[in-house]
PDB file of C-alpha atoms and ligand atoms in Angstrom:
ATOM      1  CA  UNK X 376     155.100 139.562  73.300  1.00 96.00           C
ATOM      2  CA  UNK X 377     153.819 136.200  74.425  1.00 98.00           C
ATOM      3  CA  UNK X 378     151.595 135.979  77.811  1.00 98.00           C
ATOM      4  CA  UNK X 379     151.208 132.112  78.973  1.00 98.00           C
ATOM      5  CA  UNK X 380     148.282 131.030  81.562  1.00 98.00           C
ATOM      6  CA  UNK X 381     148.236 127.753  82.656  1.00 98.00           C
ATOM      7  CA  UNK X 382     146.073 126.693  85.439  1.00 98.00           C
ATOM      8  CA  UNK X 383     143.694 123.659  86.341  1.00 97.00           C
ATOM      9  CA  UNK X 384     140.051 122.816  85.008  1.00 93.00           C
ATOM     10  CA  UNK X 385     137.428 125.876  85.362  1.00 92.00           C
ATOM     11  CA  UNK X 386     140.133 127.594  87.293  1.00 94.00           C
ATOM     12  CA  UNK X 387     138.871 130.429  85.206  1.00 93.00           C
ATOM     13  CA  UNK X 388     141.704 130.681  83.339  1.00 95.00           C
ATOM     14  CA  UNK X 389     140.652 130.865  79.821  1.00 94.00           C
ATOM     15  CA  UNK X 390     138.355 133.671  80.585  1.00 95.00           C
ATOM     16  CA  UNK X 391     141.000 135.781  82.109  1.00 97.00           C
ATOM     17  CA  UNK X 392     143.435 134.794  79.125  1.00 98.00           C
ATOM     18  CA  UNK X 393     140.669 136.403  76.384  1.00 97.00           C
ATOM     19  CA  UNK X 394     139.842 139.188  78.669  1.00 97.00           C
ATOM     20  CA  UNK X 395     143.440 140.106  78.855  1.00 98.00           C
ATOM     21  CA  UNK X 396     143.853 139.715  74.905  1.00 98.00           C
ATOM     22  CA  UNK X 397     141.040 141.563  74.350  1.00 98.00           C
ATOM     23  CA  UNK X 398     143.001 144.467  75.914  1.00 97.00           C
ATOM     24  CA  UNK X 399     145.819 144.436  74.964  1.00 96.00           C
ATOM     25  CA  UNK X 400     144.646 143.670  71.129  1.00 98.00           C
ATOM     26  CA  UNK X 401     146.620 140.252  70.911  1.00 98.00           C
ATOM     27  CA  UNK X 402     145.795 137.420  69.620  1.00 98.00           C
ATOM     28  CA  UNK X 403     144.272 134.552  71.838  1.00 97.00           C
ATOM     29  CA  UNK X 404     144.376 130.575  71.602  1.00 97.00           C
ATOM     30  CA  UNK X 405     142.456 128.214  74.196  1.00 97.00           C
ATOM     31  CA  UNK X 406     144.793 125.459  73.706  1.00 97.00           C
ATOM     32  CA  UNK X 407     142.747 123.192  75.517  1.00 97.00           C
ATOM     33  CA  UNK X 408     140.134 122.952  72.166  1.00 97.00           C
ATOM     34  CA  UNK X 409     143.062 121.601  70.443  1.00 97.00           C
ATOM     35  CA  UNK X 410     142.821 118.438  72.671  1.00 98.00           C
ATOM     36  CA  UNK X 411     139.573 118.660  72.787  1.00 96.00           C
ATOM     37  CA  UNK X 412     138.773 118.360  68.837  1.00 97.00           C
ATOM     38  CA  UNK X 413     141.372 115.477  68.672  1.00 97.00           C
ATOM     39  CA  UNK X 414     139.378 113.591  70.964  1.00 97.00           C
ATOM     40  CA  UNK X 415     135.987 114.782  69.367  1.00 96.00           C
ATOM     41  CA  UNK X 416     137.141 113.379  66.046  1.00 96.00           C
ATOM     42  CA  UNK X 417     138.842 110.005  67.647  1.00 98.00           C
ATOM     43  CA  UNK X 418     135.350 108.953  69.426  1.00 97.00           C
ATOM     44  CA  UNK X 419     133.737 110.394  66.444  1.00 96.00           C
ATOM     45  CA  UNK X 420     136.255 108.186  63.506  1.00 97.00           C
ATOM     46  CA  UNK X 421     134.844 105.163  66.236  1.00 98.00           C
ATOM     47  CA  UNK X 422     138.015 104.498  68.341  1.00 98.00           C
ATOM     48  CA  UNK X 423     139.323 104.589  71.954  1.00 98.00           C
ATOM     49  CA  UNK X 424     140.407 108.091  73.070  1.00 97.00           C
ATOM     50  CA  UNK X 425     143.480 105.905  74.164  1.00 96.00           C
ATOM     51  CA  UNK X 426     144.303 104.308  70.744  1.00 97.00           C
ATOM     52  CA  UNK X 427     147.396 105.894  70.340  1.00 97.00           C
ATOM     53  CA  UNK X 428     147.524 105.696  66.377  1.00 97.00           C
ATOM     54  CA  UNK X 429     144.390 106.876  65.895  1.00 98.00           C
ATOM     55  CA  UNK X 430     144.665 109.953  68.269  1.00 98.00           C
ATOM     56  CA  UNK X 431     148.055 110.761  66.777  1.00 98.00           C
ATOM     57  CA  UNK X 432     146.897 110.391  63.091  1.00 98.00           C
ATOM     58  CA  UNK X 433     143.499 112.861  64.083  1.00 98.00           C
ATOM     59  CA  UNK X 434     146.043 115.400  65.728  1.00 98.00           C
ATOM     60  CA  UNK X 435     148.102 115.279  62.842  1.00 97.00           C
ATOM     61  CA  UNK X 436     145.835 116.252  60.594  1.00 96.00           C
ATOM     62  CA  UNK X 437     144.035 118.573  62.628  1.00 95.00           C
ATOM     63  CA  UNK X 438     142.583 121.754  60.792  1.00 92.00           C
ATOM     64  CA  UNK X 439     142.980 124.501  63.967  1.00 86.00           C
ATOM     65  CA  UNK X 440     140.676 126.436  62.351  1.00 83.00           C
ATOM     66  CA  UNK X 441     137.455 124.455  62.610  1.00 82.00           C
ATOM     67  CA  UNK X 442     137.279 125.004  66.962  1.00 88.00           C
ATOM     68  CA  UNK X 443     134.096 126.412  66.681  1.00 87.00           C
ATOM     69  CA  UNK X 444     132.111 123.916  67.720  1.00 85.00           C
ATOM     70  CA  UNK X 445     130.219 124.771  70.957  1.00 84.00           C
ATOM     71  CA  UNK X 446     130.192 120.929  71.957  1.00 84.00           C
ATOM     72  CA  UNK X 447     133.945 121.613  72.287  1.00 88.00           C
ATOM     73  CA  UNK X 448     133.111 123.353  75.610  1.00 84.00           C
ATOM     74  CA  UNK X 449     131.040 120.896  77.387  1.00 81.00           C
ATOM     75  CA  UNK X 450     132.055 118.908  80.253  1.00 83.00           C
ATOM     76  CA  UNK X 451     132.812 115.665  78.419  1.00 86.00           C
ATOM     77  CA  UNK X 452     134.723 116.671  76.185  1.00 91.00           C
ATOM     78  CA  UNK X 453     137.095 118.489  78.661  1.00 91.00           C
ATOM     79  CA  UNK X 454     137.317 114.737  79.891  1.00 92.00           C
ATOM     80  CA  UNK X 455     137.682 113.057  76.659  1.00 96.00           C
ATOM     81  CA  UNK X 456     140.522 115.858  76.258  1.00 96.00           C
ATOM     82  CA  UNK X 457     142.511 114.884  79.077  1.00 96.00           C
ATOM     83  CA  UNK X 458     143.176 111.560  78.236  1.00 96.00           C
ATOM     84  CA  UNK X 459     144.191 111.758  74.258  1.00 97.00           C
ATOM     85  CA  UNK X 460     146.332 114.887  76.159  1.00 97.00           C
ATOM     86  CA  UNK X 461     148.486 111.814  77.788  1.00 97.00           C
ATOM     87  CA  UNK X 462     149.605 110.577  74.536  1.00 97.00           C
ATOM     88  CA  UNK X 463     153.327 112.358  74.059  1.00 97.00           C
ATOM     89  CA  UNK X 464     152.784 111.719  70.281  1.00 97.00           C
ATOM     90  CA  UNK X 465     149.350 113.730  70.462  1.00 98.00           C
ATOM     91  CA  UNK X 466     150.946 116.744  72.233  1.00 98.00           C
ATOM     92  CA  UNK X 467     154.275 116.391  69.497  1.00 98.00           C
ATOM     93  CA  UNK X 468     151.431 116.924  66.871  1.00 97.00           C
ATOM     94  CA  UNK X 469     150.157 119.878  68.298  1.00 97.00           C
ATOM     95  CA  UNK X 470     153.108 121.779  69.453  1.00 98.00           C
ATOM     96  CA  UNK X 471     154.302 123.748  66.198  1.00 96.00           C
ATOM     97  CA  UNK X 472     151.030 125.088  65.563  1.00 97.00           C
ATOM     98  CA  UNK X 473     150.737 127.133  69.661  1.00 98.00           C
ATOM     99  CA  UNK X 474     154.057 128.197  68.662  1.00 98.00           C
ATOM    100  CA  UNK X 475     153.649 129.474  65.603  1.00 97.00           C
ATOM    101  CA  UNK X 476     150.647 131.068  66.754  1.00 97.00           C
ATOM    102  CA  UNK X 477     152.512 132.356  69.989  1.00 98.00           C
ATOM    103  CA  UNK X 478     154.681 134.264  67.198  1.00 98.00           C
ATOM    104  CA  UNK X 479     151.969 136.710  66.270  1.00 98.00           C
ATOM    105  CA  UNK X 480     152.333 139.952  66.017  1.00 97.00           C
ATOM    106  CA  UNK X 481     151.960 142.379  68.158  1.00 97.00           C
ATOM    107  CA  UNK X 482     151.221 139.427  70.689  1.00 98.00           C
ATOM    108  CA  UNK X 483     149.642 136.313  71.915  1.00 98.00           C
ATOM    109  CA  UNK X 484     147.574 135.242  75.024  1.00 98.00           C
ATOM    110  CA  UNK X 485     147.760 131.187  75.226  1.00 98.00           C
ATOM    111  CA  UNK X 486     145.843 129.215  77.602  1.00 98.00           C
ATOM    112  CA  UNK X 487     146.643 126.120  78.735  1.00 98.00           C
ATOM    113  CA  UNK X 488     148.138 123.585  81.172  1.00 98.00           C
ATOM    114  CA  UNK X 489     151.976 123.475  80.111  1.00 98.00           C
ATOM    115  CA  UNK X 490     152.692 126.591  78.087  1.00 98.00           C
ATOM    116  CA  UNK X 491     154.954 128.325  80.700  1.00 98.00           C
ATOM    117  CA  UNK X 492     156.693 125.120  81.064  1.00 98.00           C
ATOM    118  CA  UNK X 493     156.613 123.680  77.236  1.00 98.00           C
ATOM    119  CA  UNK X 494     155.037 124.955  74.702  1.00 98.00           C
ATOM    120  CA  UNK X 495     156.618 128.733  75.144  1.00 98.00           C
ATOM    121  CA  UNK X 496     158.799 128.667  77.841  1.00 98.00           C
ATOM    122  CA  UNK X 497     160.648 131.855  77.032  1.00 97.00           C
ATOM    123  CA  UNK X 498     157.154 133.649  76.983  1.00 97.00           C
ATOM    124  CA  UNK X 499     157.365 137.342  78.323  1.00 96.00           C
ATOM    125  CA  UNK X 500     155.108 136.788  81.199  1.00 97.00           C
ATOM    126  CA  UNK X 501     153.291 133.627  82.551  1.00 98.00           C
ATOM    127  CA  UNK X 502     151.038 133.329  85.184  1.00 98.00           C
ATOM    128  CA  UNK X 503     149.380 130.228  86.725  1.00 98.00           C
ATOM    129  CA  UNK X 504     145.928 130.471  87.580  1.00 98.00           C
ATOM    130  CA  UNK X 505     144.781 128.862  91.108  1.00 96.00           C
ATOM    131  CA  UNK X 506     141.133 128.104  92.995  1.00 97.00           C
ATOM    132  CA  UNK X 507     140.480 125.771  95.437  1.00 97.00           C
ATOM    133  CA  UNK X 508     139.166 122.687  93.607  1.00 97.00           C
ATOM    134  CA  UNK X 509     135.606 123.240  95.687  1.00 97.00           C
ATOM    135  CA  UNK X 510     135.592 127.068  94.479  1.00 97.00           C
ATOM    136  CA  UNK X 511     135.921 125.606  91.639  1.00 96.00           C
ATOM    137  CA  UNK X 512     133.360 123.149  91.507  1.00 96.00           C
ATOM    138  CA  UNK X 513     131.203 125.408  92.778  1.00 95.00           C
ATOM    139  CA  UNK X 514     131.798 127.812  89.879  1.00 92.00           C
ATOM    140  CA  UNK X 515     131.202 125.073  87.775  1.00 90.00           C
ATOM    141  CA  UNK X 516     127.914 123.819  89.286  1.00 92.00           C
ATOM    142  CA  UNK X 517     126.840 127.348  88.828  1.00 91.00           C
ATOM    143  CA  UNK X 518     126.851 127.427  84.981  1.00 86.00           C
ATOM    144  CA  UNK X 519     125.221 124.213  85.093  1.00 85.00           C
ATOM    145  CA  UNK X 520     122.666 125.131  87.410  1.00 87.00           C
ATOM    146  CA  UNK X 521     122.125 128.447  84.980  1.00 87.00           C
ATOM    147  CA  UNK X 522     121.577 125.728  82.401  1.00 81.00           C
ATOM    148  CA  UNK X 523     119.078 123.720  84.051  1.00 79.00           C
ATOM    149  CA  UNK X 524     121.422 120.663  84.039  1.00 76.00           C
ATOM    150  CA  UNK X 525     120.531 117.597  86.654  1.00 80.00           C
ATOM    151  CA  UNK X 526     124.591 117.659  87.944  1.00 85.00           C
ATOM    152  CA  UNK X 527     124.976 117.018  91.405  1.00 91.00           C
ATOM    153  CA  UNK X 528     127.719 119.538  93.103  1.00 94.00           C
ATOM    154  CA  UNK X 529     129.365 116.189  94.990  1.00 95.00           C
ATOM    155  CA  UNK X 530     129.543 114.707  90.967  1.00 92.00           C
ATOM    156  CA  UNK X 531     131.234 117.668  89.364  1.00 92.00           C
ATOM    157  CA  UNK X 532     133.809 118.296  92.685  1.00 95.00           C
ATOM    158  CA  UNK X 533     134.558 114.848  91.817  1.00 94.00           C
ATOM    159  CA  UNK X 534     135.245 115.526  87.951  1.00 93.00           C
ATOM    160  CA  UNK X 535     137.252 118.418  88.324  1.00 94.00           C
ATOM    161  CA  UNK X 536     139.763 116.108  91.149  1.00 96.00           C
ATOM    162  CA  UNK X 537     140.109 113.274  88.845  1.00 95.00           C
ATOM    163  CA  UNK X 538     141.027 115.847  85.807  1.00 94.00           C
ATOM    164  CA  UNK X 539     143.624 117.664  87.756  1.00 96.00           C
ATOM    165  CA  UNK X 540     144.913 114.070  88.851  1.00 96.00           C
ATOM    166  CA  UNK X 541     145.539 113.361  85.725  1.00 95.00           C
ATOM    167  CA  UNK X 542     146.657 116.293  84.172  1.00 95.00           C
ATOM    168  CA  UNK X 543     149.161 116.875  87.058  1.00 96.00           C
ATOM    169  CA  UNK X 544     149.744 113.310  87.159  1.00 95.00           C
ATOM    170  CA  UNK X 545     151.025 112.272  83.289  1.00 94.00           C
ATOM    171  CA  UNK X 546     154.924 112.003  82.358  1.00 94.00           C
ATOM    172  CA  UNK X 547     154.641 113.865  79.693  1.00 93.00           C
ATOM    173  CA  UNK X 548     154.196 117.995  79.287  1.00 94.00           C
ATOM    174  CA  UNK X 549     152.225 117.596  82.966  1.00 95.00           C
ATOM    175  CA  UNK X 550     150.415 120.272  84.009  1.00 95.00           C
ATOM    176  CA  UNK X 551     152.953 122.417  86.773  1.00 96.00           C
ATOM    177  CA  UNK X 552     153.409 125.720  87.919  1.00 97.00           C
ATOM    178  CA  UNK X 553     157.115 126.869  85.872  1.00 97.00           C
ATOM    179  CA  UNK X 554     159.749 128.113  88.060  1.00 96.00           C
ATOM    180  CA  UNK X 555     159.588 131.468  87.424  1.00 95.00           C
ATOM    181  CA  UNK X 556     155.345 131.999  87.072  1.00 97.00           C
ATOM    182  CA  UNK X 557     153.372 134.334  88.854  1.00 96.00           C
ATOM    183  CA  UNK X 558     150.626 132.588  90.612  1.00 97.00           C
ATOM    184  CA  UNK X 559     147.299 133.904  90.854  1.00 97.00           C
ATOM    185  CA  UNK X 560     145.206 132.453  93.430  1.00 97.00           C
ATOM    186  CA  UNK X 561     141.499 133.504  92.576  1.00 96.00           C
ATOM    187  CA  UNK X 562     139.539 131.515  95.111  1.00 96.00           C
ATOM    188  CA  UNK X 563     138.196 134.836  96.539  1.00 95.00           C
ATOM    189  CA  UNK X 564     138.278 136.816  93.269  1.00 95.00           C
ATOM    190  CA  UNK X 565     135.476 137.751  91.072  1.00 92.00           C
ATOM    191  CA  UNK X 566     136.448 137.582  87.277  1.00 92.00           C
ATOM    192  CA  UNK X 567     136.947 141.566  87.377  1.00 96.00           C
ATOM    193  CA  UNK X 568     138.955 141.411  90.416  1.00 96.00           C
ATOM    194  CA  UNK X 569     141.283 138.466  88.886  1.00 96.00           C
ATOM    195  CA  UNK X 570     141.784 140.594  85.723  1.00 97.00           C
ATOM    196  CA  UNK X 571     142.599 143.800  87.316  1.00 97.00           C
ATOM    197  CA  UNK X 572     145.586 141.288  89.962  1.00 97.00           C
ATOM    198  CA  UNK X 573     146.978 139.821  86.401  1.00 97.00           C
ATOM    199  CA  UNK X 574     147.082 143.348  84.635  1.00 97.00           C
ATOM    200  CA  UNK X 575     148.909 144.518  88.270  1.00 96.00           C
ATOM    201  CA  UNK X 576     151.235 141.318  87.421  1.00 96.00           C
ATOM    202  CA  UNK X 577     151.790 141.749  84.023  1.00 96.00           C
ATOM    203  CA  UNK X 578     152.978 145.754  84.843  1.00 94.00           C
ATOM    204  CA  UNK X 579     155.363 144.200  87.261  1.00 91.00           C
ATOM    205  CA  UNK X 580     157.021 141.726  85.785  1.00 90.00           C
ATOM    206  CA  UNK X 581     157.530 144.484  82.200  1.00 87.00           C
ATOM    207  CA  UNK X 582     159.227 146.723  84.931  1.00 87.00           C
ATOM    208  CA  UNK X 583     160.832 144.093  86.402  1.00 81.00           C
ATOM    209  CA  UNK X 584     161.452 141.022  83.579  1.00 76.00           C
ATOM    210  CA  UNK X 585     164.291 139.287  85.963  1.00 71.00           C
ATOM    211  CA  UNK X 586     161.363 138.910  88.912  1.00 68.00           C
ATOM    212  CA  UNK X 587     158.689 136.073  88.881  1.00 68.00           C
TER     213      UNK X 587
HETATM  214  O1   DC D 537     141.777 123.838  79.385  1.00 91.36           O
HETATM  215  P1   DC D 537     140.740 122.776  79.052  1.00 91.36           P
HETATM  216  O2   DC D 537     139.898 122.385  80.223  1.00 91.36           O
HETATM  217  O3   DC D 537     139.929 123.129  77.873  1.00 91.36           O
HETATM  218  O4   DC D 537     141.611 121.495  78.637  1.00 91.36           O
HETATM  219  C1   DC D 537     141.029 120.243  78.377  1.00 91.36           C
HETATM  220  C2   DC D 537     142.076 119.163  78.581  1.00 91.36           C
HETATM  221  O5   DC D 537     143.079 119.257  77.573  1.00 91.36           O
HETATM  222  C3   DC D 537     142.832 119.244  79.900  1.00 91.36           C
HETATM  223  O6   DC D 537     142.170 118.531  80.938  1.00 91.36           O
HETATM  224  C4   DC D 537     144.169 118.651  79.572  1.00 91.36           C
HETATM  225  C5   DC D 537     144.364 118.987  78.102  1.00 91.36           C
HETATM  226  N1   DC D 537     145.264 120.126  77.872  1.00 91.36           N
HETATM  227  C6   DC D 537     146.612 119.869  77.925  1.00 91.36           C
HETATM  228  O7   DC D 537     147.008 118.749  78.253  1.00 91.36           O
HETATM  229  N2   DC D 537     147.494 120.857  77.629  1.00 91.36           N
HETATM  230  C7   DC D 537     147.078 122.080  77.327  1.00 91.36           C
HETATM  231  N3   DC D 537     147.973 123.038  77.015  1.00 91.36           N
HETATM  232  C8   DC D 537     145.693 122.375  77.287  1.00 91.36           C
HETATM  233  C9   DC D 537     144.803 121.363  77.592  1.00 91.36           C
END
């Protein structure tokens, strides 16, 4: 069985996908660390995140086992992510790998921005994720302020617009609610509440596969 969440930036969408894994014993992949290491390794081999050979020839030979890396979740990186994401060549390189993995047995949770839509669009269930973009910066702002990190709220409403601009906005794999997702719109959701409305969905849509 293959569950696909796509959603925007800190839509909350990645927590809800490893929450729901976690109960129903599947497997889980954050897709968005794929992107995230190829442009890690690109600024880190000393090119543009846009140089499209480089970016290519990192995804290529990216090891999907080495995601680890807590820098992978920072801000900046998320950035840096989006933009080697625009490359068609890049996303080529990592498509066999989230499918493979969507193959697992007894199931897989993937998160992501075009899974219902590209990567698995057959999946079982998909559901796209939804908060206002200032619910969303404000959940952002949050963790940062948790952190003690200087960010003003203005600066990271700002980052999370131009991120969904472009991630909505590219040619290629753009990120889109498919035609027959569920959408769940968590601006007034806490994280339990948004778990308990996708486990509702998922029921559903096993009793009723043909609805969306
Ligand atoms: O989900 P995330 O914030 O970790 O993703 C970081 C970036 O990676 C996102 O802004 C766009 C890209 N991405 C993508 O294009 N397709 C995916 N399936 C996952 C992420």
């Amino acid at each position: 069985m293959i569950i696909a969440i796509d959603g925007p930036a800190a839509s909350g969408k990645g927590t809800l996908a490893k929450r729901l894994a976690e109960h129903l014993g599947f497997h889980c992949l954050d897709t968005g660390l794929l992107y995230r290491a190829v442009a890690r390794d690109v600024a880190w081999l000393g090119f543009r995140l846009d140089d499209t050979w480089a970016a290519v020839a990192v995804a290529r030979g990216l090891d999907p086992r080495e995601l680890e890396d807590p820098d992978l979740r920072g801000t900046a990186a998320g950035d840096a992510a989006s933009i080697v994401a625009r490359i068609p060549e890049v996303r080529a390189a990592l498509l066999a790998y989230q499918r493979d993995f969507a193959r697992r047995p007894p199931g897989a949770v993937l998160d992501g921005r075009d899974i219902g839509t590209v990567v698995c669009p057959g999946a079982d269930v998909k559901i796209f994720v939804t908060a206002t973009p200032e619910v969303r910066a404000r959940r952002r702002f949050a963790e940062f302020e948790a952190r003690g990190a200087g960010v003003a709220y203005e600066t990271v409403l700002s980052d999370i617009l131009v991120r969904d601009a472009r991630d909505a906005g590219r040619p290629n794999a753009p990120m889109m609610v498919a035609p027959d997702a569920m959408l769940l719109e968590t601006s007034n959701l806490s994280i339990e509440a948004a778990f308990d409305a996708a486990v509702g969905l998922i029921k559903r849509k096993i009793s009723h596969p043909g609805r969306s």
